[in-house]
Amino acid sequence: MKHFLGVWDISSNDIKRLFSIALDLECYLNMSHSDSVQATLSPRWEKLMGTLFLEPSTRTRISFEVAMKRMGGDVVSVADGKSCSKEKGESLEDTIRTMSQYVDLLIVRANEAHGCWGQKNFACPVINGGDGGNEHPTQALVDAFTIWKCFNTLSDLNVAFVGDLFNGRTVHSLARLLVRERRNNFYLLGEPELPHTYFFDTTSKKSVTKEEFLDILPNIDVLYMTRMQSERGTKGGPPFVLGKNIVDRMHRDAIVMHPLPRLQELPRCIDDNHRAVYFDQVKNGVPVRMALIRWLFEKW
Ligand code: NCD
C-alpha cells in the first residue's frame, strides 16, 4: 500500500509522470463545462476519501475534496479538530488509525510536527496534508508543477526562499523536492534559518542578508515568499516585504510564488505583475492532487 507522507515517498521520475497526467487533467477541467467531458472525467467511482484536518485550511482541504469529487469519488470530512475524539485526549495516531478503517484514502492535516504517523498502522493509503511545522509534500508537488509549467524543467534554477524558513513547512518540502533535481542554487533570506538537513549539497545553498538578496535578485528565477508562522511561535515581522519596484528588477521570465495565505510580506499591488503565479498555484492544486490520487491507486 502506498502512502504519501513526504516527498521522499515519490521518485523524481514518478513526479514527472504525475505532472504530465496533471496537464491532461487540467485540460479536461478547463473544458468541464461541456457535459460530455464531465461525464468522461467523473464516471461514478466507488472510492471514499476522508479528510481529517486538525488545523485550519482553505486550499489544501477544498482542492483535495474537489479533486476526489471531480474523479467521481465521494468524501467525508473532519474539518475541525474540536469535532473529533482528539478533543477528548485521543492520540493523533489512534484517530488516524480509526478513520483509516472507514475510507479508501485519508488526507491528514496534523498539528504535530514529528512522529504523528506512529507505526503507520493505517488501513488505507494516507496523505500528509501538512504536519505542524514539518512537511507539506502535496503543496511541494503543486509548487513544483507550477515551476515546471513556467520553466519546462525543475533543474538549473536559482531559487530564493524568503520568510519563515524554520516553521514554514511548504519551504521544507519544496526544498527537499528541488534539491534532488540537478544544479539548482538556493538563496535563503529569513530568521530563524531553514534547518541545514534540508540541503544535502551544502555548496548549492547560501544564506543572504537583505542587501545581498537585492544584489542577486536579477538572477533569481523563482522567488518563493512565505508568511511568518506566529501560531508556531515565530516572533516579529517578515524579513522582507516585496514592493512593485523590487519585482520589476527581476528578469522577465522570473516568477513570484507564495503558498498562501499571505500577510504583509506580499502586498496586493504585486498581483497584476506577470511574474505573480500564486493564484496559478491555487488553481494547479486540483489537477495535481487528482494525479496524486491516481498515483496512489495505480501501479506505476
Ligand atoms: C500553507 C500551509 O498550510 O502550510 N498553506 C497551504 O497549504 N497552501 C502555508 C501557510 O499556512 O503559511
mmCIF file with all atom_site columns, C-alpha atoms and ligand atoms in Angstrom, residues 59-60 109 136 139 169-170 227 229 259-261, ligand 1:
data_model
loop_
_atom_site.group_PDB
_atom_site.id
_atom_site.type_symbol
_atom_site.label_atom_id
_atom_site.label_alt_id
_atom_site.label_comp_id
_atom_site.label_asym_id
_atom_site.label_entity_id
_atom_site.label_seq_id
_atom_site.pdbx_PDB_ins_code
_atom_site.Cartn_x
_atom_site.Cartn_y
_atom_site.Cartn_z
_atom_site.occupancy
_atom_site.B_iso_or_equiv
_atom_site.pdbx_formal_charge
_atom_site.auth_seq_id
_atom_site.auth_comp_id
_atom_site.auth_asym_id
_atom_site.auth_atom_id
_atom_site.pdbx_PDB_model_num
ATOM   1  C CA . ARG A 1 59  ? -6.738 25.460 -0.293 1.00 0.00 ? 59  ARG A CA 1
ATOM   2  C CA . THR A 1 60  ? -5.450 22.037 0.691  1.00 0.00 ? 60  THR A CA 1
ATOM   3  C CA . ARG A 1 109 ? -3.512 17.763 8.382  1.00 0.00 ? 109 ARG A CA 1
ATOM   4  C CA . HIS A 1 136 ? 3.685  19.793 3.361  1.00 0.00 ? 136 HIS A CA 1
ATOM   5  C CA . GLN A 1 139 ? 1.945  21.664 -1.655 1.00 0.00 ? 139 GLN A CA 1
ATOM   6  C CA . ARG A 1 169 ? 6.529  23.539 6.096  1.00 0.00 ? 169 ARG A CA 1
ATOM   7  C CA . THR A 1 170 ? 5.929  24.354 2.422  1.00 0.00 ? 170 THR A CA 1
ATOM   8  C CA . ARG A 1 227 ? 4.318  34.348 5.834  1.00 0.00 ? 227 ARG A CA 1
ATOM   9  C CA . GLN A 1 229 ? 4.037  31.434 11.288 1.00 0.00 ? 229 GLN A CA 1
ATOM   10 C CA . PRO A 1 259 ? 1.674  29.080 -0.888 1.00 0.00 ? 259 PRO A CA 1
ATOM   11 C CA . LEU A 1 260 ? -0.884 31.490 0.638  1.00 0.00 ? 260 LEU A CA 1
ATOM   12 C CA . PRO A 1 261 ? -2.346 32.705 2.937  1.00 0.00 ? 261 PRO A CA 1
HETATM 13 C C1 . NCD B 2 .   ? 0.397  26.690 3.831  1.00 0.00 ? 1   NCD B C1 1
HETATM 14 C C2 . NCD B 2 .   ? 0.262  25.725 4.990  1.00 0.00 ? 1   NCD B C2 1
HETATM 15 O O1 . NCD B 2 .   ? -0.822 25.431 5.458  1.00 0.00 ? 1   NCD B O1 1
HETATM 16 O O2 . NCD B 2 .   ? 1.321  25.277 5.402  1.00 0.00 ? 1   NCD B O2 1
HETATM 17 N N1 . NCD B 2 .   ? -0.770 26.904 3.106  1.00 0.00 ? 1   NCD B N1 1
HETATM 18 C C3 . NCD B 2 .   ? -1.206 25.976 2.194  1.00 0.00 ? 1   NCD B C3 1
HETATM 19 O O3 . NCD B 2 .   ? -1.402 24.826 2.492  1.00 0.00 ? 1   NCD B O3 1
HETATM 20 N N2 . NCD B 2 .   ? -1.389 26.392 0.932  1.00 0.00 ? 1   NCD B N2 1
HETATM 21 C C4 . NCD B 2 .   ? 1.131  27.922 4.149  1.00 0.00 ? 1   NCD B C4 1
HETATM 22 C C5 . NCD B 2 .   ? 0.846  28.643 5.431  1.00 0.00 ? 1   NCD B C5 1
HETATM 23 O O4 . NCD B 2 .   ? -0.035 28.314 6.193  1.00 0.00 ? 1   NCD B O4 1
HETATM 24 O O5 . NCD B 2 .   ? 1.563  29.601 5.652  1.00 0.00 ? 1   NCD B O5 1
#
